[in-house]
Coordinates of C-alpha atoms in Angstrom, one line a residue:
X1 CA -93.3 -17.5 91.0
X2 CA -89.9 -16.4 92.1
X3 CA -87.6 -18.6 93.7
X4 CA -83.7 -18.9 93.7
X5 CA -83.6 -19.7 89.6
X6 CA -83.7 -15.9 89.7
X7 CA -80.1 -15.5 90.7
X8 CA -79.0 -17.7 87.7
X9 CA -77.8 -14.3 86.3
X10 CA -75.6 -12.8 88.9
X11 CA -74.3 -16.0 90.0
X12 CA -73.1 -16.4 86.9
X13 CA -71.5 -12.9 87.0
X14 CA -69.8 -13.5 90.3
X15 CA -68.1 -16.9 89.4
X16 CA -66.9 -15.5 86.3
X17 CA -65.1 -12.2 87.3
X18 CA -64.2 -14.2 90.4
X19 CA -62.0 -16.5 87.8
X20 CA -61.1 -13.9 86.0
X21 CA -59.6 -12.0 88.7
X22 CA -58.3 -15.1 90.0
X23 CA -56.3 -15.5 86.3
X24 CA -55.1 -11.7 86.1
X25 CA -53.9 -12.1 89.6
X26 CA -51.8 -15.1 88.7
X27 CA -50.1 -13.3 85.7
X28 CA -49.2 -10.2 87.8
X29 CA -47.5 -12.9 90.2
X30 CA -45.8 -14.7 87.7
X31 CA -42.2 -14.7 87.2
X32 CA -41.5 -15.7 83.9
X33 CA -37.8 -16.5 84.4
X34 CA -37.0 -15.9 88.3
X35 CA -32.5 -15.6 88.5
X36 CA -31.2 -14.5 92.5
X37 CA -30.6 -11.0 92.8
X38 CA -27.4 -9.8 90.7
X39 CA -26.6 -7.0 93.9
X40 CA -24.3 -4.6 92.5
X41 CA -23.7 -6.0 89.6
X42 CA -26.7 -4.8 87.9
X43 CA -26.1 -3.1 84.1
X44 CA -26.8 0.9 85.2
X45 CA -29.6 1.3 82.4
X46 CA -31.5 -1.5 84.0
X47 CA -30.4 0.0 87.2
X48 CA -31.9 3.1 86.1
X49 CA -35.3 1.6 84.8
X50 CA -35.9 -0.1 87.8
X51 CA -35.1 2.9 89.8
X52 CA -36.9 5.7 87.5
X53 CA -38.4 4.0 84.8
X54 CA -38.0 5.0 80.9
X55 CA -37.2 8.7 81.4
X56 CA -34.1 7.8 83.6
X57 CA -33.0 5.9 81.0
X58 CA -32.9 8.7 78.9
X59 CA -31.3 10.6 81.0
X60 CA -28.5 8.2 82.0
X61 CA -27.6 7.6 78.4
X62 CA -27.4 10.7 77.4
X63 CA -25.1 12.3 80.6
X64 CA -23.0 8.6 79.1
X65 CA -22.7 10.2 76.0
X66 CA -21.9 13.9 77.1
X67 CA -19.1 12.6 79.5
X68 CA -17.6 10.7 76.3
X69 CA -18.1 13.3 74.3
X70 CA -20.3 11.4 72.0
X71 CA -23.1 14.5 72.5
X72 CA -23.5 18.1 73.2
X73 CA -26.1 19.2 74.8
X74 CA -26.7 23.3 74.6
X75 CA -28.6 25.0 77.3
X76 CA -31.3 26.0 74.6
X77 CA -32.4 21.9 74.7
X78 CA -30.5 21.1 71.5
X79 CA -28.8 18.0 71.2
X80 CA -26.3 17.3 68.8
X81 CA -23.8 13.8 68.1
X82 CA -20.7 14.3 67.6
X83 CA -20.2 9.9 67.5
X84 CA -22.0 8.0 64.8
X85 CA -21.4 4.5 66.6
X86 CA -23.9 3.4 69.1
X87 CA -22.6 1.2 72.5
X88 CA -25.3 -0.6 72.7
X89 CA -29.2 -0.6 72.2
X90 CA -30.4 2.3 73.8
X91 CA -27.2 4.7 72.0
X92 CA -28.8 3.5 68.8
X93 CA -32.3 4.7 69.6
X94 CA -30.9 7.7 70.9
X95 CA -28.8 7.9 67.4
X96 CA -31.8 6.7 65.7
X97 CA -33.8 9.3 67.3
X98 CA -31.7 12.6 66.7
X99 CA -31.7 11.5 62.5
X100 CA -29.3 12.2 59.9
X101 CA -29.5 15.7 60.5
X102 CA -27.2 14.8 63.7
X103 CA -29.3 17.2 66.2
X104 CA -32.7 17.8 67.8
X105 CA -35.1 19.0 70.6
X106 CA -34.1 17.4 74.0
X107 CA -37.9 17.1 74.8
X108 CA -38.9 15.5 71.4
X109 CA -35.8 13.0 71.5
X110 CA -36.4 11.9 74.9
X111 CA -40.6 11.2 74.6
X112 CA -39.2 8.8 71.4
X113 CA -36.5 7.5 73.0
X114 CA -38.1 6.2 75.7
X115 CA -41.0 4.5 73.7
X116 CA -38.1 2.9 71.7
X117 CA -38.0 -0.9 71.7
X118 CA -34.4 -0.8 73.0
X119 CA -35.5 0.8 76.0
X120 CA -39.3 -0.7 76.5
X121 CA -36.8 -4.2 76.4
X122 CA -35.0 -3.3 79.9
X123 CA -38.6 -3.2 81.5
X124 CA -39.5 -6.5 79.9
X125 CA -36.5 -8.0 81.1
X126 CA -36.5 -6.8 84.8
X127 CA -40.0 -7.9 85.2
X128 CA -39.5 -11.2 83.8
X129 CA -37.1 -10.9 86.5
X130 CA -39.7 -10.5 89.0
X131 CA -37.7 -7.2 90.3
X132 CA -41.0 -5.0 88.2
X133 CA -44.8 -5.9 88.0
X134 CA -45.3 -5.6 84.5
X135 CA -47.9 -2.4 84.0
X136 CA -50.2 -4.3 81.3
X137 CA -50.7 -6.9 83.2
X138 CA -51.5 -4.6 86.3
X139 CA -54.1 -2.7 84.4
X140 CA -55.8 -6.4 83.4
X141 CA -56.0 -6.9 87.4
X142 CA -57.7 -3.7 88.3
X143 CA -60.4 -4.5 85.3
X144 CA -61.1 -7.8 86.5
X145 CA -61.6 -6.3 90.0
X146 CA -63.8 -3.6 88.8
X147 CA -65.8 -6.5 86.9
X148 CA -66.3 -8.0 90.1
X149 CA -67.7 -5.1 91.7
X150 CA -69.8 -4.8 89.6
X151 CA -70.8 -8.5 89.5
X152 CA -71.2 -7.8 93.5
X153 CA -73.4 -5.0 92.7
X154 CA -75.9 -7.0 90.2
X155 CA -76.4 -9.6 92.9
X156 CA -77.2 -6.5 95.2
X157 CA -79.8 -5.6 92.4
X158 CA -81.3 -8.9 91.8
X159 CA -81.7 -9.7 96.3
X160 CA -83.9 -6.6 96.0
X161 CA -86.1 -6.9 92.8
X162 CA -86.6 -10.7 93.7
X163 CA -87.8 -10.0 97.1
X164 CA -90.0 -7.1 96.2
X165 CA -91.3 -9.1 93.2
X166 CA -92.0 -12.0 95.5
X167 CA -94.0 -9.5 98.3
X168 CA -96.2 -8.5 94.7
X169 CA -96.9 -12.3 94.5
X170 CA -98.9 -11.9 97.6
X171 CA -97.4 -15.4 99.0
X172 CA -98.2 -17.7 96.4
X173 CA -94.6 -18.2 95.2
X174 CA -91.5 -19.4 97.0
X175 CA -89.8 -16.7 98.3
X176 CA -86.0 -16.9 97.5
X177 CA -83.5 -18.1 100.2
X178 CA -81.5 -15.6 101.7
X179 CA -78.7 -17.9 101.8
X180 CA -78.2 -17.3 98.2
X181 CA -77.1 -13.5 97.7
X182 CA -75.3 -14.2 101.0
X183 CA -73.0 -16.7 99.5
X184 CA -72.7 -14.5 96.2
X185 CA -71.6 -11.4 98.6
X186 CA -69.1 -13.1 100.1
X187 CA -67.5 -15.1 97.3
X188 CA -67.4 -11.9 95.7
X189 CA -66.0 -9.6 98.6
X190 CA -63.7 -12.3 99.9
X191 CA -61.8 -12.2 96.6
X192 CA -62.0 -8.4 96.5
X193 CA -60.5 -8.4 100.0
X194 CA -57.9 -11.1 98.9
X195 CA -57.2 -9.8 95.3
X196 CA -55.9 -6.3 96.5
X197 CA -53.3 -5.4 93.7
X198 CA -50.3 -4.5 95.0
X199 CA -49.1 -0.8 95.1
X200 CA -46.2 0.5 93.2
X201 CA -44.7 -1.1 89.8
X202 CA -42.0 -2.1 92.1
X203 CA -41.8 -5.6 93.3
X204 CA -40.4 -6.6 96.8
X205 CA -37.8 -8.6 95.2
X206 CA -36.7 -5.0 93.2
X207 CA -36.7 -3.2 96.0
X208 CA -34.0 -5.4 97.7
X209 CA -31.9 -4.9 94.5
X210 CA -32.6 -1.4 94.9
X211 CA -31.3 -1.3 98.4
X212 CA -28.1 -3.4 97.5
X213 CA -27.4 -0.9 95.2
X214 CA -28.5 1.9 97.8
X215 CA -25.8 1.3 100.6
X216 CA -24.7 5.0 101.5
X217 CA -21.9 4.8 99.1
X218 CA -21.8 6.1 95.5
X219 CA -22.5 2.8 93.0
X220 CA -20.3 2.6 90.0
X221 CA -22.1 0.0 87.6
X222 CA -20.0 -2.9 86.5
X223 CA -21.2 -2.9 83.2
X224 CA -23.0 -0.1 81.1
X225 CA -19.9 2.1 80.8
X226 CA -18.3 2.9 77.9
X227 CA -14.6 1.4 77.8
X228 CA -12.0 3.2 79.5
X229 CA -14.9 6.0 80.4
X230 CA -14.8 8.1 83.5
X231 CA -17.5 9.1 84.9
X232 CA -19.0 5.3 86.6
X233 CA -19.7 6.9 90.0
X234 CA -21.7 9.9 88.7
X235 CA -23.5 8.0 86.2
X236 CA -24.3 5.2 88.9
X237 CA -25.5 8.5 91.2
X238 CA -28.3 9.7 88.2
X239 CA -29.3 6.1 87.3
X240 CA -30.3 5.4 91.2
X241 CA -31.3 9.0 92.1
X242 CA -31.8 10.6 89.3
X243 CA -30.3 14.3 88.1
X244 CA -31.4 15.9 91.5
X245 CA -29.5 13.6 93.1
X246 CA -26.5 13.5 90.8
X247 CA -26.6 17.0 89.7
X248 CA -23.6 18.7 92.1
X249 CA -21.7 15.1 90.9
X250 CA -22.3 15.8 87.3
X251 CA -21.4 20.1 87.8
X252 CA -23.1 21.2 84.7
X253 CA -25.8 23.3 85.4
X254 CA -26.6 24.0 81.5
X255 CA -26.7 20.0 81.0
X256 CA -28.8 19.6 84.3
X257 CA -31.1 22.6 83.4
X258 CA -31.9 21.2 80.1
X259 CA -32.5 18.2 80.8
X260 CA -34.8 18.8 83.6
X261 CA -36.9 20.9 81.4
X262 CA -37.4 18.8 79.1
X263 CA -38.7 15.9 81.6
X264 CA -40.9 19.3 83.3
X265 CA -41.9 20.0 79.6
X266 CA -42.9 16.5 78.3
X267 CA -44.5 15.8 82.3
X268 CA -47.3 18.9 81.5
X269 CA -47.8 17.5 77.8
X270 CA -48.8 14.3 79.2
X271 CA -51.1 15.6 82.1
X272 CA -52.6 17.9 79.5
X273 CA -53.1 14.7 77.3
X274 CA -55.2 13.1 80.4
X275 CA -57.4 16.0 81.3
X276 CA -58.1 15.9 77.3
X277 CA -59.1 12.1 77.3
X278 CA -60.7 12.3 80.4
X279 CA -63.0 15.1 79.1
X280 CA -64.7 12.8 76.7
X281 CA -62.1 12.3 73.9
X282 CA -63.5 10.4 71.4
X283 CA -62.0 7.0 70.0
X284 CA -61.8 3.9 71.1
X285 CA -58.4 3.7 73.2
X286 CA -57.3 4.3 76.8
X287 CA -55.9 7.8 78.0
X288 CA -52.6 7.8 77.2
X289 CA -51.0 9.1 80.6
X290 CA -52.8 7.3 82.7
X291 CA -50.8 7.0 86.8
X292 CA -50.4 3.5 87.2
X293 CA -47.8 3.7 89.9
X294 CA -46.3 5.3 92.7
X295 CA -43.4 3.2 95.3
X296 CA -42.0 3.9 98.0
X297 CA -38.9 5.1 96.7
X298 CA -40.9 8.5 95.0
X299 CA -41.0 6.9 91.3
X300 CA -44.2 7.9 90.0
X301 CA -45.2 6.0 86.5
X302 CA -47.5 6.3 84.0
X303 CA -49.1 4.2 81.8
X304 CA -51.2 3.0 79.8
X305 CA -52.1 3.1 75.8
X306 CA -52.8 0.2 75.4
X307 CA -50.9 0.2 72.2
X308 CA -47.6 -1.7 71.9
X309 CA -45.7 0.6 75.0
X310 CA -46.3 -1.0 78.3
X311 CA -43.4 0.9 80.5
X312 CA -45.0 4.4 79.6
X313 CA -43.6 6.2 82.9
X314 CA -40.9 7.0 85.6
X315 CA -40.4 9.6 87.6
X316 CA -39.0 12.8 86.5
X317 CA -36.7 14.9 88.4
X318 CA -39.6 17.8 88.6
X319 CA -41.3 15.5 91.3
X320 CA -44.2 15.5 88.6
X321 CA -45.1 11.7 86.8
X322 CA -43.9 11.3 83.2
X323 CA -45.3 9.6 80.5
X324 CA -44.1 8.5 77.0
X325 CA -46.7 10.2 75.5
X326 CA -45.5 12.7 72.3
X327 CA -43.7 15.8 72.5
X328 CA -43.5 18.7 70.0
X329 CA -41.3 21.2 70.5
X330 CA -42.6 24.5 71.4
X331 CA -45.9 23.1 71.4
X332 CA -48.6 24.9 73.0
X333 CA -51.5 22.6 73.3
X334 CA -52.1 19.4 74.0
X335 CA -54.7 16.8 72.6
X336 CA -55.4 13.0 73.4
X337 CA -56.4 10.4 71.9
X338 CA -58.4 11.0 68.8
X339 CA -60.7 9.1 66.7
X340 CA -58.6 6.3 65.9
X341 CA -59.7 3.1 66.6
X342 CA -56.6 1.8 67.8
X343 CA -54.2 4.1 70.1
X344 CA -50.7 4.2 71.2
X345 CA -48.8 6.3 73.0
X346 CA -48.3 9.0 71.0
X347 CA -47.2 10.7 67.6
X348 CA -43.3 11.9 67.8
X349 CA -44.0 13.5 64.7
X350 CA -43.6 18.0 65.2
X351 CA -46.1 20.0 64.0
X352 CA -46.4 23.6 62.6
X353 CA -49.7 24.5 64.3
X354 CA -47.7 24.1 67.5
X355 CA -50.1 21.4 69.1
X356 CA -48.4 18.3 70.7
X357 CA -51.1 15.3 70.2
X358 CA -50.7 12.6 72.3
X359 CA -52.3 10.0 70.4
X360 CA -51.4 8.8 66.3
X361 CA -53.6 7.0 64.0
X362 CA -51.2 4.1 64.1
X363 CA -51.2 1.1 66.9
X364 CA -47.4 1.7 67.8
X365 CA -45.4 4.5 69.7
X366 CA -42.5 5.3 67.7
X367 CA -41.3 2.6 66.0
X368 CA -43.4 0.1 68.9
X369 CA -44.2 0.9 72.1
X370 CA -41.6 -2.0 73.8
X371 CA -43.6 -3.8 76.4
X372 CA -45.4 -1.4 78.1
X373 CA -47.1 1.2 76.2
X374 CA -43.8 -2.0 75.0
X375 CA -43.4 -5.3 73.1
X376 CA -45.5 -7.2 75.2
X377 CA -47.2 2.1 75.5
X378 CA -43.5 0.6 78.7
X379 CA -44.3 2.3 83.1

C-alpha cells in the first residue's frame, strides 16, 4: 500500500536544504562589525582590494615602492629591493616574498604575494565591513542551493514512482495526495526563487564607497603613502582603476609592461589550472581557479581552494580573471590539483621541469591562504 508515508524521504530532503540554505544565506548577509562608510578616507590598499581584489594590491604596493625607490623593476620582470624596511604589512610580504637574495620573477612574487596573510587580511577586513561578500561564504550559498535542487528533484522522483506504484496496486491501496509533492515543490522553489545569491563579490554598501572615491577627480589616499612620498594621486589612479587606467599617470612603459605581463602570465596559468581540474583531476579538493565573481565595475574574481585563501581573485589589467593560484617562471605547463587530500591554492615553489602546478600537498597557500583561498585560497 502506498500512501503519503512515502514522501517521508524527500520531505525530509526539502526541509533540510531549505534550512540550510536559509543558514548560508544568513552568513553571506551578515556584517560582522558594520562602521558608516569612511568616503575618501579609505587606506589605498583597501581601496585597491575592494576595487581589484588581491592582484591590485600587488600592484599598488609595488608602483609605492618604485616611486620611493624602495624597488626596481627591469623590463625583463625582475624585481629587485633596494629598502630592507617594510611600511607596513603588505611591504613585508612583498620583502618576505623577494628572499634574501633581494630579487625575483615579477609573476612568481606577485601569485605569493597575494596569497599572503597581509594581503588575504584587507579582504577579511572590508567584508566584515560589509563593503565585500566574503567568497567562502558565497561558495557555501550556491552548495546549499544546489542541495535544494536536488532535494526538489527527489520529490519529483518519488510523485512519479509512488503514483505508478500505486496504478500497479490495482486500487487496493491509498493513492497518495497530490497535495503533498505540491507543498514540497513549492517550499522548495519559493526558497530557490527567494535565495538568489547575489552577483558580484561586491556589496551595495562597497560600491557606494567605490563611487565616493570615483568622483571624476584623481583620489589621493589619506593614508597608505609612504611619509613625505610623491606620487598619492597616481597611486590613488592604479588602486581605483588599475594600471590601464593609471598607466599615462605613472609614464613608465617598462614598469607598466611588466607588470601587466605578469598579471597576463599568472591569468593563463590559472585558467590552464581549471581546464586541468575540470578534466577529471584527481584528489579530493576544489579547482583552484574557480570564477566566483564578476561586478559591475569589470572586476572579475576568482576563487576557490578551499584551502586557507578565500580572496583568490581580482581583475587583472589584461581584461582576463586572476587567480592566486602558483606561478613558475617560464613555466610551460600547467597542472591542478593533484592527489592530495587537502588543496590550497597553490605551490609558489619554481621548478626545473618548467611545469607551474597549481595545487601543493600542503593545506595552505604560501605561508596561509588569508581568508579567502585566506584566514577565514582570498577573491
Amino acid at each position: 500500500m502506498w500512501d503519503n508515508s512515502f514522501f517521508i524521504v524527500p520531505a525530509i530532503l526539502v526541509v533540510a536544504a531549505v534550512l540550510y540554505v536559509d543558514h548560508t544565506g544568513r552568513r553571506v548577509r551578515h556584517v560582522p562589525h558594520p562602521k558608516g562608510l569612511p568616503g575618501g578616507g579609505l587606506p589605498l590598499l583597501s581601496a585597491a582590494f575592494l576595487a581589484g581584489g588581491p592582484g591590485r594590491v600587488f600592484d599598488t604596493a609595488l608602483v609605492r615602492m618604485h616611486l620611493a625607490e624602495r624597488a626596481v623593476v627591469s623590463r625583463g620582470g625582475t624585481v629587485t629591493l633596494t629598502h630592507d624596511r617594510p611600511y607596513d604589512a603588505v611591504d613585508e610580504a612583498i620583502m618576505t616574498a623577494v628572499g634574501p637574495t633581494g630579487s625575483r620573477d615579477l609573476g612568481p612574487l606577485r601569485a605569493d604575494v597575494m596569497r599572503s596573510p597581509a594581503v588575504q587580511a584587507l579582504g577579511d577586513e572590508l567584508a566584515d565591513r560589509g563593503l565585500l561578500r566574503h567568497p567562502d561564504r558565497l561558495k557555501d550559498a550556491r552548495k546549499a542551493r544546489r542541495l535544494l535542487w536536488l532535494a526538489v528533484g527527489a520529490v519529483v522522483l518519488f510523485s512519479v514512482l509512488s503514483f505508478v506504484l500505486a496504478g500497479l496496486d490495482d486500487g487496493r491501496g491509498d493513492r497518495p495526495a497530490v497535495w503533498v509533492p505540491v507543498v514540497l515543490l513549492a517550499l522548495g522553489l519559493v526558497t530557490l526563487f527567494a535565495s538568489r545569491p547575489a552577483k558580484g563579490r561586491i556589496t551595495p554598501a562597497g560600491q557606494r564607497q567605490l563611487s565616493l572615491m570615483n568622483t571624476g577627480k584623481p583620489w589621493t589616499p589619506g593614508s597608505g603613502l609612504y611619509p613625505r612620498a610623491t606620487g598619492g594621486e597616481v597611486l590613488g589612479a592604479l588602486a581605483l582603476g588599475g594600471l590601464a587606467v593609471a598607466g599615462a599617470e605613472l609614464a613608465n612603459e617598462e614598469l607598466q609592461e611588466a607588470m601587466i605581463g605578469a598579471a597576463a602570465q599568472q591569468a593563463v596559468a590559472q585558467q590552464a589550472a581549471a581546464r586541468g581540474a575540470f578534466g577529471g583531476s584527481s584528489g579530493s579538493g576544489s579547482s583552484c581557479s574557480a570564477s566566483y565573481a564578476s561586478d559591475s565595475s569589470g572586476s572579475s574574481g576568482s576563487s576557490s581552494c578551499g584551502g586557507a585563501v578565500s580572496w583568490c581573485g581580482g581583475s587583472s589589467d589584461t581584461g582576463t580573471s586572476s587567480g592566486c593560484g602558483s606561478s613558475s617562471g617560464g613555466s610551460s605547463s600547467s597542472h591542478s590539483c593533484g592527489s592530495s587530500s587537502s588543496h590550497s591554492c597553490g605551490s609558489s615553489s619554481s621548478h626545473s621541469c618548467g611545469s607551474s602546478h597549481s595545487c601543493g600537498s600542503s593545506s595552505s597557500c604560501g605561508s596561509s591562504c588569508g581568508s579567502s583561498c585566506g584566514s577565514s585560497c582570498g577573491s
